[in-house]
mmCIF file of C-alpha atoms in Angstrom:
data_model
loop_
_atom_site.group_PDB
_atom_site.id
_atom_site.type_symbol
_atom_site.label_atom_id
_atom_site.label_comp_id
_atom_site.label_asym_id
_atom_site.label_seq_id
_atom_site.Cartn_x
_atom_site.Cartn_y
_atom_site.Cartn_z
ATOM 1 C CA MET A 15 -31.769 -19.976 -1.131
ATOM 2 C CA ASN A 16 -29.484 -20.748 -4.091
ATOM 3 C CA THR A 17 -31.809 -18.877 -6.453
ATOM 4 C CA THR A 18 -31.623 -15.743 -4.297
ATOM 5 C CA ILE A 19 -27.834 -15.992 -4.110
ATOM 6 C CA THR A 20 -27.662 -16.455 -7.908
ATOM 7 C CA PHE A 21 -29.739 -13.291 -8.398
ATOM 8 C CA VAL A 22 -27.481 -11.347 -6.026
ATOM 9 C CA VAL A 23 -24.360 -12.618 -7.812
ATOM 10 C CA ILE A 24 -25.732 -11.669 -11.238
ATOM 11 C CA PHE A 25 -26.868 -8.220 -10.056
ATOM 12 C CA VAL A 26 -23.588 -7.364 -8.294
ATOM 13 C CA PHE A 27 -21.552 -8.709 -11.226
ATOM 14 C CA PHE A 28 -23.324 -6.502 -13.781
ATOM 15 C CA TYR A 29 -23.287 -3.484 -11.437
ATOM 16 C CA THR A 30 -19.518 -3.836 -10.858
ATOM 17 C CA ALA A 31 -18.722 -4.729 -14.481
ATOM 18 C CA GLY A 32 -20.718 -1.650 -15.547
ATOM 19 C CA PHE A 33 -18.570 0.485 -13.292
ATOM 20 C CA ALA A 34 -15.462 -1.139 -14.808
ATOM 21 C CA VAL A 35 -16.723 -0.097 -18.274
ATOM 22 C CA THR A 36 -17.243 3.476 -17.016
ATOM 23 C CA LEU A 37 -13.675 3.552 -15.699
ATOM 24 C CA TRP A 38 -12.388 2.223 -19.037
ATOM 25 C CA ARG A 39 -14.219 5.040 -20.849
ATOM 26 C CA GLU A 40 -12.634 7.523 -18.443
ATOM 27 C CA LYS A 41 -9.230 6.164 -19.597
ATOM 28 C CA ASN A 42 -8.510 4.615 -16.189
ATOM 29 C CA LYS A 43 -7.480 1.246 -17.602
ATOM 30 C CA LEU A 44 -5.692 -0.075 -14.496
ATOM 31 C CA GLY A 45 -8.671 0.777 -12.284
ATOM 32 C CA SER A 46 -11.053 -0.734 -14.813
ATOM 33 C CA ALA A 47 -9.040 -3.997 -14.925
ATOM 34 C CA ALA A 48 -8.941 -4.180 -11.108
ATOM 35 C CA VAL A 49 -12.689 -3.598 -10.788
ATOM 36 C CA PHE A 50 -13.433 -6.117 -13.554
ATOM 37 C CA LEU A 51 -11.258 -8.690 -11.750
ATOM 38 C CA LEU A 52 -13.315 -7.968 -8.647
ATOM 39 C CA ALA A 53 -16.518 -8.583 -10.626
ATOM 40 C CA VAL A 54 -15.170 -11.885 -12.005
ATOM 41 C CA SER A 55 -14.170 -13.083 -8.546
ATOM 42 C CA ILE A 56 -17.756 -12.483 -7.369
ATOM 43 C CA VAL A 57 -18.896 -15.028 -9.960
ATOM 44 C CA ILE A 58 -16.168 -17.566 -9.130
ATOM 45 C CA THR A 59 -15.995 -17.569 -5.300
ATOM 46 C CA PRO A 60 -19.567 -18.791 -4.585
ATOM 47 C CA PHE A 61 -18.661 -22.127 -6.216
ATOM 48 C CA PHE A 62 -16.079 -22.665 -3.466
ATOM 49 C CA SER A 63 -18.397 -21.618 -0.649
ATOM 50 C CA VAL A 64 -22.171 -21.260 -0.849
ATOM 51 C CA PHE A 65 -22.787 -23.396 -3.972
ATOM 52 C CA ARG A 66 -20.432 -26.159 -2.792
ATOM 53 C CA MET B 14 -19.608 9.990 -1.696
ATOM 54 C CA GLY B 15 -15.943 9.704 -2.779
ATOM 55 C CA GLU B 16 -13.463 11.236 -0.367
ATOM 56 C CA PRO B 17 -15.000 12.933 2.692
ATOM 57 C CA LYS B 18 -15.837 16.592 2.083
ATOM 58 C CA ASP B 19 -15.905 17.587 5.740
ATOM 59 C CA LYS B 20 -13.166 16.657 8.144
ATOM 60 C CA ILE B 21 -13.802 14.669 11.301
ATOM 61 C CA GLY B 22 -12.818 16.000 14.710
ATOM 62 C CA ILE B 23 -10.753 14.494 17.477
ATOM 63 C CA LYS B 24 -13.704 12.835 19.257
ATOM 64 C CA GLU B 25 -14.993 11.065 16.117
ATOM 65 C CA TYR B 26 -11.502 9.917 15.122
ATOM 66 C CA THR B 27 -10.737 8.681 18.647
ATOM 67 C CA VAL B 28 -13.914 6.636 18.979
ATOM 68 C CA ILE B 29 -13.486 5.108 15.521
ATOM 69 C CA ALA B 30 -10.009 3.944 16.622
ATOM 70 C CA LEU B 31 -11.405 2.729 19.940
ATOM 71 C CA LEU B 32 -14.148 0.690 18.299
ATOM 72 C CA MET B 33 -11.889 -0.752 15.605
ATOM 73 C CA ILE B 34 -9.255 -2.052 18.023
ATOM 74 C CA GLY B 35 -11.010 -2.111 21.389
ATOM 75 C CA THR B 36 -13.489 -4.798 20.312
ATOM 76 C CA LYS B 37 -10.728 -7.294 19.618
ATOM 77 C CA THR B 38 -10.942 -8.984 23.014
ATOM 78 C CA THR B 39 -14.583 -9.854 22.340
ATOM 79 C CA ASP B 40 -13.739 -12.198 19.445
ATOM 80 C CA ASP B 41 -11.224 -15.035 19.187
ATOM 81 C CA ILE B 42 -8.040 -12.993 19.855
ATOM 82 C CA PRO B 43 -8.098 -13.959 23.595
ATOM 83 C CA ALA B 44 -8.329 -17.645 22.611
ATOM 84 C CA MET B 45 -5.195 -17.230 20.464
ATOM 85 C CA LEU B 46 -3.322 -15.580 23.337
ATOM 86 C CA PHE B 47 -4.430 -18.071 25.997
ATOM 87 C CA ASP B 48 -3.483 -20.980 23.685
ATOM 88 C CA SER B 49 0.169 -20.041 23.698
ATOM 89 C CA LEU B 50 0.577 -18.043 26.908
ATOM 90 C CA MET B 51 -1.831 -19.814 29.244
ATOM 91 C CA ASN B 52 -2.559 -17.674 32.338
ATOM 92 C CA ALA B 53 -0.124 -15.002 31.108
ATOM 93 C CA GLY B 54 -2.373 -14.345 28.071
ATOM 94 C CA TRP B 55 -3.472 -11.059 29.633
ATOM 95 C CA THR B 56 0.092 -9.686 29.562
ATOM 96 C CA ALA B 57 0.306 -9.973 25.749
ATOM 97 C CA PRO B 58 -1.898 -6.952 24.850
ATOM 98 C CA PHE B 59 0.037 -4.852 27.374
ATOM 99 C CA ILE B 60 3.531 -5.909 26.252
ATOM 100 C CA ALA B 61 2.521 -5.759 22.567
ATOM 101 C CA GLY B 62 1.193 -2.259 23.290
ATOM 102 C CA VAL B 63 4.505 -1.201 24.795
ATOM 103 C CA ILE B 64 6.339 -2.586 21.728
ATOM 104 C CA ALA B 65 3.807 -0.875 19.436
ATOM 105 C CA LEU B 66 4.902 2.460 20.924
ATOM 106 C CA VAL B 67 7.939 2.378 18.599
ATOM 107 C CA PRO B 68 6.078 2.221 15.231
ATOM 108 C CA LEU B 69 3.292 4.440 16.573
ATOM 109 C CA THR B 70 5.671 7.189 17.694
ATOM 110 C CA LEU B 71 7.470 7.097 14.341
ATOM 111 C CA LEU B 72 4.161 7.224 12.445
ATOM 112 C CA LEU B 73 3.032 10.254 14.428
ATOM 113 C CA HIS B 74 6.403 11.898 13.901
ATOM 114 C CA LEU B 75 5.990 11.377 10.154
ATOM 115 C CA ALA B 76 2.432 12.759 10.366
ATOM 116 C CA THR B 77 3.733 15.927 12.011
ATOM 117 C CA LYS B 78 6.422 16.433 9.384
ATOM 118 C CA TYR B 79 4.357 15.563 6.295
ATOM 119 C CA LYS B 80 1.322 17.750 6.915
ATOM 120 C CA GLU B 81 -1.697 16.961 4.660
ATOM 121 C CA LYS B 82 -0.049 13.691 3.504
ATOM 122 C CA ASN B 83 -1.429 10.336 4.586
ATOM 123 C CA LEU B 84 0.171 6.882 4.592
ATOM 124 C CA ILE B 85 -0.527 6.416 0.868
ATOM 125 C CA ASP B 86 1.094 9.711 -0.172
ATOM 126 C CA ILE B 87 4.077 9.139 2.134
ATOM 127 C CA CYS B 88 4.616 5.600 0.780
ATOM 128 C CA TYR B 89 4.581 6.877 -2.824
ATOM 129 C CA HIS B 90 6.823 9.806 -1.881
ATOM 130 C CA LEU B 91 9.437 7.687 -0.080
ATOM 131 C CA PHE B 92 9.350 4.364 -1.951
ATOM 132 C CA GLY B 93 8.669 5.691 -5.426
ATOM 133 C CA LYS B 94 5.717 4.847 -7.651
ATOM 134 C CA PHE B 95 6.370 1.142 -8.283
ATOM 135 C CA LEU B 96 7.621 0.012 -4.855
ATOM 136 C CA GLY B 97 5.064 2.248 -3.137
ATOM 137 C CA PHE B 98 2.305 0.550 -5.124
ATOM 138 C CA ILE B 99 3.584 -2.921 -4.127
ATOM 139 C CA VAL B 100 3.808 -1.999 -0.412
ATOM 140 C CA LEU B 101 0.331 -0.452 -0.414
ATOM 141 C CA PHE B 102 -1.116 -3.370 -2.365
ATOM 142 C CA ILE B 103 0.252 -5.804 0.248
ATOM 143 C CA LEU B 104 -1.255 -3.597 2.968
ATOM 144 C CA TRP B 105 -4.605 -3.581 1.174
ATOM 145 C CA LEU B 106 -4.496 -7.366 0.674
ATOM 146 C CA ILE B 107 -3.701 -7.997 4.363
ATOM 147 C CA GLY B 108 -6.558 -5.664 5.320
ATOM 148 C CA PHE B 109 -8.991 -7.318 2.917
ATOM 149 C CA VAL B 110 -8.140 -10.877 4.016
ATOM 150 C CA TYR B 111 -8.334 -9.785 7.642
ATOM 151 C CA ILE B 112 -11.825 -8.288 7.138
ATOM 152 C CA ALA B 113 -12.998 -11.518 5.449
ATOM 153 C CA LEU B 114 -11.598 -13.652 8.301
ATOM 154 C CA ASP B 115 -12.780 -11.343 11.058
ATOM 155 C CA THR B 116 -16.333 -11.078 9.678
ATOM 156 C CA ALA B 117 -16.359 -14.892 9.380
ATOM 157 C CA THR B 118 -15.435 -15.057 13.089
ATOM 158 C CA TYR B 119 -18.163 -12.592 14.085
ATOM 159 C CA THR B 120 -20.719 -14.478 11.984
ATOM 160 C CA ASP B 121 -19.613 -17.671 13.707
ATOM 161 C CA ILE B 122 -20.023 -16.012 17.119
ATOM 162 C CA ILE B 123 -23.557 -14.877 16.293
ATOM 163 C CA SER B 124 -24.581 -18.172 14.729
ATOM 164 C CA THR B 125 -23.077 -20.473 17.375
ATOM 165 C CA MET B 126 -23.887 -18.441 20.480
ATOM 166 C CA TYR B 127 -27.107 -16.574 19.729
ATOM 167 C CA PHE B 128 -28.959 -17.443 16.512
ATOM 168 C CA VAL B 129 -28.256 -21.156 16.294
ATOM 169 C CA LYS B 130 -31.135 -21.973 13.955
ATOM 170 C CA THR B 131 -30.512 -19.195 11.408
ATOM 171 C CA PRO B 132 -28.328 -20.160 8.409
ATOM 172 C CA SER B 133 -24.861 -18.570 8.576
ATOM 173 C CA ILE B 134 -25.217 -17.059 5.093
ATOM 174 C CA ILE B 135 -28.233 -15.005 6.259
ATOM 175 C CA ILE B 136 -26.380 -13.720 9.333
ATOM 176 C CA TYR B 137 -23.294 -12.959 7.224
ATOM 177 C CA ALA B 138 -25.367 -11.169 4.573
ATOM 178 C CA VAL B 139 -27.170 -9.014 7.171
ATOM 179 C CA LEU B 140 -23.867 -8.174 8.914
ATOM 180 C CA MET B 141 -22.172 -7.144 5.678
ATOM 181 C CA GLY B 142 -25.302 -5.391 4.413
ATOM 182 C CA VAL B 143 -25.414 -3.115 7.461
ATOM 183 C CA CYS B 144 -21.653 -2.498 7.352
ATOM 184 C CA ALA B 145 -21.758 -1.764 3.603
ATOM 185 C CA TYR B 146 -24.544 0.775 4.225
ATOM 186 C CA GLY B 147 -22.438 2.360 6.979
ATOM 187 C CA ALA B 148 -19.391 2.522 4.714
ATOM 188 C CA LYS B 149 -21.527 3.978 1.897
ATOM 189 C CA ARG B 150 -22.689 6.800 4.193
ATOM 190 C CA GLY B 151 -19.070 7.906 4.541
ATOM 191 C CA LEU B 152 -16.523 8.738 7.197
ATOM 192 C CA GLU B 153 -18.409 11.650 8.785
ATOM 193 C CA GLN B 154 -21.469 9.500 9.457
ATOM 194 C CA ILE B 155 -19.379 6.592 10.767
ATOM 195 C CA GLY B 156 -17.670 9.063 13.098
ATOM 196 C CA SER B 157 -20.942 10.664 14.270
ATOM 197 C CA VAL B 158 -22.592 7.304 14.964
ATOM 198 C CA SER B 159 -19.473 6.069 16.761
ATOM 199 C CA TRP B 160 -19.453 9.145 18.985
ATOM 200 C CA ALA B 161 -23.205 8.866 19.665
ATOM 201 C CA VAL B 162 -23.071 5.231 20.796
ATOM 202 C CA TYR B 163 -19.599 4.994 22.325
ATOM 203 C CA PRO B 164 -20.559 6.042 25.915
ATOM 204 C CA TYR B 165 -23.188 3.272 26.060
ATOM 205 C CA LEU B 166 -20.730 0.697 24.707
ATOM 206 C CA GLN B 167 -18.037 1.705 27.194
ATOM 207 C CA VAL B 168 -20.522 1.656 30.099
ATOM 208 C CA SER B 169 -21.732 -1.820 29.084
ATOM 209 C CA LEU B 170 -18.102 -3.032 28.955
ATOM 210 C CA LEU B 171 -17.390 -1.438 32.343
ATOM 211 C CA LEU B 172 -20.439 -3.135 33.823
ATOM 212 C CA THR B 173 -19.262 -6.491 32.414
ATOM 213 C CA LEU B 174 -15.801 -5.903 33.873
ATOM 214 C CA ILE B 175 -17.117 -4.908 37.313
ATOM 215 C CA LEU B 176 -19.356 -7.997 37.468
ATOM 216 C CA THR B 177 -16.636 -10.310 36.130
ATOM 217 C CA LEU B 178 -13.840 -9.022 38.356
ATOM 218 C CA GLY B 179 -16.197 -9.114 41.349
ATOM 219 C CA GLN B 180 -16.987 -12.774 40.740
ATOM 220 C CA GLY B 181 -13.409 -13.794 39.824
ATOM 221 C CA LYS B 182 -10.343 -14.873 41.809
ATOM 222 C CA ALA B 183 -7.145 -12.794 41.635
ATOM 223 C CA SER B 184 -5.001 -15.835 42.532
ATOM 224 C CA PHE B 185 -5.688 -17.288 39.046
ATOM 225 C CA LEU B 186 -3.386 -14.608 37.597
ATOM 226 C CA PHE B 187 -0.262 -16.143 39.156
ATOM 227 C CA PRO B 188 2.441 -16.934 38.104
ATOM 228 C CA ILE B 189 2.358 -13.660 36.191
ATOM 229 C CA PHE B 190 4.669 -14.778 33.364
ATOM 230 C CA GLY B 191 2.968 -18.180 32.887
ATOM 231 C CA PRO B 192 5.116 -20.246 30.493
ATOM 232 C CA GLY B 193 8.163 -17.966 30.999
ATOM 233 C CA GLU B 194 9.323 -14.413 30.318
ATOM 234 C CA TRP B 195 10.915 -15.258 26.956
ATOM 235 C CA GLU B 196 7.783 -17.017 25.698
ATOM 236 C CA VAL B 197 5.630 -14.060 26.775
ATOM 237 C CA MET B 198 7.916 -11.589 24.983
ATOM 238 C CA LYS B 199 8.011 -13.728 21.820
ATOM 239 C CA GLU B 200 4.246 -14.207 21.651
ATOM 240 C CA SER B 201 3.582 -10.534 22.415
ATOM 241 C CA MET B 202 5.874 -9.596 19.536
ATOM 242 C CA MET B 203 4.088 -12.057 17.245
ATOM 243 C CA ASN B 204 0.716 -10.589 18.238
ATOM 244 C CA LEU B 205 1.714 -7.016 17.556
ATOM 245 C CA SER B 206 -0.847 -7.015 14.737
ATOM 246 C CA ILE B 207 -3.530 -6.340 17.402
ATOM 247 C CA TYR B 208 -2.470 -2.695 17.057
ATOM 248 C CA MET B 209 -1.942 -2.765 13.286
ATOM 249 C CA ASP B 210 -5.154 -0.834 12.713
ATOM 250 C CA PHE B 211 -3.291 2.309 13.763
ATOM 251 C CA LEU B 212 -1.337 1.927 10.515
ATOM 252 C CA TYR B 213 -4.615 1.802 8.556
ATOM 253 C CA LEU B 214 -5.989 4.725 10.570
ATOM 254 C CA PHE B 215 -3.041 6.764 9.306
ATOM 255 C CA ILE B 216 -4.796 6.646 5.896
ATOM 256 C CA LEU B 217 -7.498 8.843 7.463
ATOM 257 C CA PHE B 218 -4.933 11.473 8.517
ATOM 258 C CA PRO B 219 -5.898 14.140 5.910
ATOM 259 C CA PHE B 220 -9.571 13.746 6.872
ATOM 260 C CA VAL B 221 -8.959 14.647 10.533
ATOM 261 C CA LYS B 222 -9.325 18.378 11.274
ATOM 262 C CA SER B 223 -5.753 19.040 12.397
ATOM 263 C CA THR B 224 -2.438 17.301 13.027
ATOM 264 C CA THR B 225 -2.828 18.022 16.751
ATOM 265 C CA ASP B 226 -6.261 16.342 16.749
ATOM 266 C CA PHE B 227 -4.788 13.332 14.978
ATOM 267 C CA ARG B 228 -1.859 13.057 17.401
ATOM 268 C CA LYS B 229 -3.950 13.586 20.519
ATOM 269 C CA GLY B 230 -6.709 11.264 19.258
ATOM 270 C CA THR B 231 -4.232 8.500 18.512
ATOM 271 C CA TRP B 232 -2.613 8.714 21.963
ATOM 272 C CA ILE B 233 -5.959 8.863 23.791
ATOM 273 C CA ALA B 234 -7.261 5.892 21.777
ATOM 274 C CA PHE B 235 -4.023 3.974 22.341
ATOM 275 C CA ILE B 236 -4.082 4.427 26.136
ATOM 276 C CA VAL B 237 -7.789 3.577 26.468
ATOM 277 C CA ILE B 238 -7.382 0.529 24.191
ATOM 278 C CA LEU B 239 -4.356 -0.693 26.139
ATOM 279 C CA PHE B 240 -6.312 -0.400 29.381
ATOM 280 C CA ASN B 241 -9.482 -1.989 27.933
ATOM 281 C CA LEU B 242 -7.704 -4.943 26.323
ATOM 282 C CA THR B 243 -5.548 -5.740 29.356
ATOM 283 C CA ILE B 244 -8.329 -5.466 31.950
ATOM 284 C CA THR B 245 -10.710 -7.523 29.794
ATOM 285 C CA MET B 246 -8.099 -10.289 29.431
ATOM 286 C CA VAL B 247 -7.439 -10.150 33.195
ATOM 287 C CA SER B 248 -11.174 -10.566 33.831
ATOM 288 C CA TYR B 249 -11.291 -13.740 31.672
ATOM 289 C CA VAL B 250 -8.452 -15.366 33.627
ATOM 290 C CA MET B 251 -9.926 -14.285 36.957
ATOM 291 C CA LEU B 252 -13.355 -15.703 36.146
ATOM 292 C CA PHE B 253 -12.452 -18.953 34.385
ATOM 293 C CA ASP B 254 -8.818 -19.705 35.279
ATOM 294 C CA PHE B 255 -6.510 -20.321 32.324
ATOM 295 C CA GLN B 256 -7.350 -23.994 31.773
ATOM 296 C CA THR B 257 -10.999 -23.231 31.053
ATOM 297 C CA ALA B 258 -10.132 -19.962 29.227
ATOM 298 C CA MET B 259 -7.852 -21.953 26.880
ATOM 299 C CA THR B 260 -10.751 -24.161 25.797
ATOM 300 C CA LEU B 261 -13.113 -21.256 25.097
ATOM 301 C CA ASN B 262 -13.190 -19.895 21.560
ATOM 302 C CA TYR B 263 -15.094 -16.737 22.416
ATOM 303 C CA PRO B 264 -14.466 -15.941 26.106
ATOM 304 C CA TYR B 265 -16.354 -12.621 26.146
ATOM 305 C CA HIS B 266 -19.585 -14.323 25.148
ATOM 306 C CA GLU B 267 -19.042 -17.060 27.735
ATOM 307 C CA VAL B 268 -18.415 -14.334 30.318
ATOM 308 C CA ILE B 269 -21.671 -12.492 29.623
ATOM 309 C CA ARG B 270 -23.479 -15.838 29.833
ATOM 310 C CA SER B 271 -21.813 -16.754 33.126
ATOM 311 C CA ILE B 272 -22.068 -13.549 35.126
ATOM 312 C CA ARG B 273 -25.174 -12.593 37.102
ATOM 313 C CA MET B 274 -26.354 -9.378 38.699
ATOM 314 C CA GLY B 275 -28.232 -10.231 41.871
ATOM 315 C CA PHE B 276 -31.341 -12.117 40.804
ATOM 316 C CA LEU B 277 -30.787 -11.199 37.134
ATOM 317 C CA ILE B 278 -29.416 -14.028 35.009
ATOM 318 C CA ASN B 279 -29.039 -14.407 31.200
ATOM 319 C CA LEU B 280 -27.306 -11.051 31.027
ATOM 320 C CA GLU B 281 -26.170 -11.798 27.475
ATOM 321 C CA THR B 282 -29.550 -10.508 26.270
ATOM 322 C CA PHE B 283 -28.565 -7.116 27.712
ATOM 323 C CA PHE B 284 -24.926 -7.016 26.542
ATOM 324 C CA PHE B 285 -25.354 -8.605 23.086
ATOM 325 C CA PRO B 286 -27.078 -5.594 21.393
ATOM 326 C CA PHE B 287 -24.273 -3.267 22.509
ATOM 327 C CA TRP B 288 -21.674 -5.672 21.175
ATOM 328 C CA LEU B 289 -23.597 -5.941 17.911
ATOM 329 C CA ILE B 290 -23.662 -2.149 17.435
ATOM 330 C CA ALA B 291 -19.902 -1.999 18.090
ATOM 331 C CA THR B 292 -19.439 -4.781 15.509
ATOM 332 C CA PHE B 293 -21.407 -2.922 12.832
ATOM 333 C CA ILE B 294 -19.427 0.289 13.357
ATOM 334 C CA LYS B 295 -16.112 -1.550 13.473
ATOM 335 C CA PHE B 296 -16.650 -3.314 10.141
ATOM 336 C CA ALA B 297 -18.172 -0.231 8.501
ATOM 337 C CA ALA B 298 -14.949 1.637 9.366
ATOM 338 C CA TYR B 299 -12.760 -1.278 8.251
ATOM 339 C CA LEU B 300 -14.637 -1.548 4.970
ATOM 340 C CA TYR B 301 -14.447 2.204 4.362
ATOM 341 C CA ILE B 302 -10.675 2.356 4.953
ATOM 342 C CA ASN B 303 -10.026 -0.741 2.835
ATOM 343 C CA ILE B 304 -12.104 0.584 -0.071
ATOM 344 C CA LEU B 305 -10.518 4.025 0.255
ATOM 345 C CA LEU B 306 -7.093 2.368 -0.034
ATOM 346 C CA PHE B 307 -8.248 0.325 -3.054
ATOM 347 C CA GLY B 308 -9.622 3.478 -4.651
ATOM 348 C CA LYS B 309 -6.367 5.372 -4.096
ATOM 349 C CA LEU B 310 -4.298 2.453 -5.444
ATOM 350 C CA PHE B 311 -6.237 2.268 -8.694
ATOM 351 C CA ASN B 312 -7.158 5.956 -9.037
ATOM 352 C CA ILE B 313 -10.865 5.342 -8.512
ATOM 353 C CA ASN B 314 -12.423 8.568 -7.233
ATOM 354 C CA HIS B 315 -15.995 7.306 -6.817
ATOM 355 C CA PHE B 316 -15.032 4.224 -4.862
ATOM 356 C CA GLU B 317 -18.520 3.953 -3.325
ATOM 357 C CA TYR B 318 -19.576 2.024 -6.449
ATOM 358 C CA ILE B 319 -17.359 -0.899 -5.460
ATOM 359 C CA ILE B 320 -18.825 -1.231 -1.940
ATOM 360 C CA PRO B 321 -21.466 -3.827 -3.029
ATOM 361 C CA ALA B 322 -18.767 -5.835 -4.830
ATOM 362 C CA PHE B 323 -16.459 -5.777 -1.806
ATOM 363 C CA SER B 324 -19.189 -6.771 0.653
ATOM 364 C CA THR B 325 -20.466 -9.605 -1.569
ATOM 365 C CA LEU B 326 -16.954 -10.913 -2.149
ATOM 366 C CA ILE B 327 -16.192 -10.798 1.586
ATOM 367 C CA VAL B 328 -19.326 -12.877 2.298
ATOM 368 C CA PHE B 329 -18.355 -15.503 -0.289
ATOM 369 C CA ILE B 330 -14.716 -15.668 0.842
ATOM 370 C CA GLY B 331 -15.705 -15.751 4.521
ATOM 371 C CA MET B 332 -18.045 -18.673 3.825
ATOM 372 C CA ILE B 333 -15.255 -20.824 2.329
ATOM 373 C CA PRO B 334 -13.961 -22.339 5.635
ATOM 374 C CA GLU B 335 -16.300 -25.194 6.579
ATOM 375 C CA THR B 336 -15.457 -25.052 10.283
ATOM 376 C CA PRO B 337 -14.811 -21.345 10.930
ATOM 377 C CA THR B 338 -14.305 -21.794 14.683
ATOM 378 C CA PHE B 339 -11.056 -23.690 14.027
ATOM 379 C CA SER B 340 -9.900 -22.870 10.496
ATOM 380 C CA VAL B 341 -10.458 -19.091 10.642
ATOM 381 C CA HIS B 342 -8.568 -19.058 13.929
ATOM 382 C CA TYR B 343 -5.631 -20.772 12.169
ATOM 383 C CA PHE B 344 -5.733 -18.449 9.134
ATOM 384 C CA LYS B 345 -5.896 -15.386 11.386
ATOM 385 C CA GLU B 346 -2.739 -16.524 13.140
ATOM 386 C CA MET B 347 -1.072 -16.879 9.730
ATOM 387 C CA VAL B 348 -2.126 -13.371 8.643
ATOM 388 C CA GLY B 349 -1.035 -12.033 12.049
ATOM 389 C CA ASN B 350 2.422 -13.563 11.573
ATOM 390 C CA ILE B 351 2.806 -11.578 8.334
ATOM 391 C CA ALA B 352 1.113 -8.401 9.576
ATOM 392 C CA SER B 353 3.006 -8.066 12.878
ATOM 393 C CA PRO B 354 6.515 -7.645 11.378
ATOM 394 C CA MET B 355 5.046 -5.387 8.704
ATOM 395 C CA PHE B 356 3.433 -3.123 11.319
ATOM 396 C CA PHE B 357 6.695 -2.975 13.258
ATOM 397 C CA PHE B 358 9.159 -2.472 10.411
ATOM 398 C CA LEU B 359 7.202 -0.385 7.864
ATOM 399 C CA PRO B 360 7.046 2.807 10.006
ATOM 400 C CA ILE B 361 10.740 2.341 10.929
ATOM 401 C CA LEU B 362 11.626 1.980 7.238
ATOM 402 C CA LEU B 363 9.528 5.011 6.312
ATOM 403 C CA TRP B 364 11.130 7.071 9.062
ATOM 404 C CA ILE B 365 14.692 6.049 8.010
ATOM 405 C CA LEU B 366 13.932 6.891 4.357
ATOM 406 C CA ALA B 367 12.453 10.249 5.353
ATOM 407 C CA LYS B 368 15.558 10.925 7.442
ATOM 408 C CA ILE B 369 17.881 9.981 4.551
ATOM 409 C CA LYS B 370 15.885 12.204 2.170
ATOM 410 C CA GLY B 371 16.233 15.037 4.666
ATOM 411 C CA ASP B 372 12.471 15.564 4.982
ATOM 412 C CA LEU B 373 12.590 15.429 8.784
ATOM 413 C CA ARG B 374 14.721 18.547 9.062
ATOM 414 C CA THR B 375 12.691 21.566 10.124
#
């Protein structure tokens, strides 16, 4: 189960971080920072819930 | 996807509102109300509804005056860029936390009442997966699906109510004001957040075909919701009496397990799929509005790309409480205590500012 969750976390992180990069290139720095923060929180939160 | 290209009509908008708010008596909201108001728990949705008339009327008045502007545009227009951003960010945060808590409750309902052997994470992932797909399809599709399934959902609720009221005792409703008139008023005021979704629905204002449709849809939804919530709460008290109702975390699911139709028992197998469909549509709409607000706040036009991130994050946050039946209930009360005054005072503040600015003059 943990392996599947890890794969999902990695996939969603890169997908979201990629979108943050796109926003940065489009000069939307605030949006890019917000989306990147979202991507980072996807990596952090499982350690307080499913990986506990 | 991005913003909807086509506008939704009055029927789609009305049923979205009905499903977002009307399903609230099927989760743990009744338990919260019975905890504090005992047998008078059923009066809270009605009194809160009457109080909610004030912010709702002001919101609709603003909608009529600021044509083509939704809550976001009006907030920026009246509060200015910085303060408007702060207000909207708080609104988004309340909405996001509420979705995480509410989905945790629904997952708990499914895993404790129906799929007891399935791990919660699987149920949560499936629930959010379906809702994320719904949100990804956009507002028009959410509206169409809502309209297609709503008659069946309403009929199934009506059938539950007829069976429950038929098997209940009206004497359990008395004394009508339970712990006292003042307590009932206070708790109803504190639970005003039941109707807070109307504030979020105001974000959809530019995507509804006309101002008249929006106004009419909101009033129709409000009246039907008021009736649905009150009658459903009455049915719980009539079937269980308040002492049993106070101990139940999810009364609706206990009701559909308890009632019988002639020789037919285990009616939950009939009602559960309808409830599940309503749940999927409700959270798809919630997710869509929350992501739309996030997108508007941070100038993200193609906000559909953050749907997977939002859904995944909601699953992980919703899984944090170890005993969701009790802790989520507590956190929801906390969020409700912040959201209720906000729902009451924000439209009043917006209306006063619009009046001062002279925008309400025609």
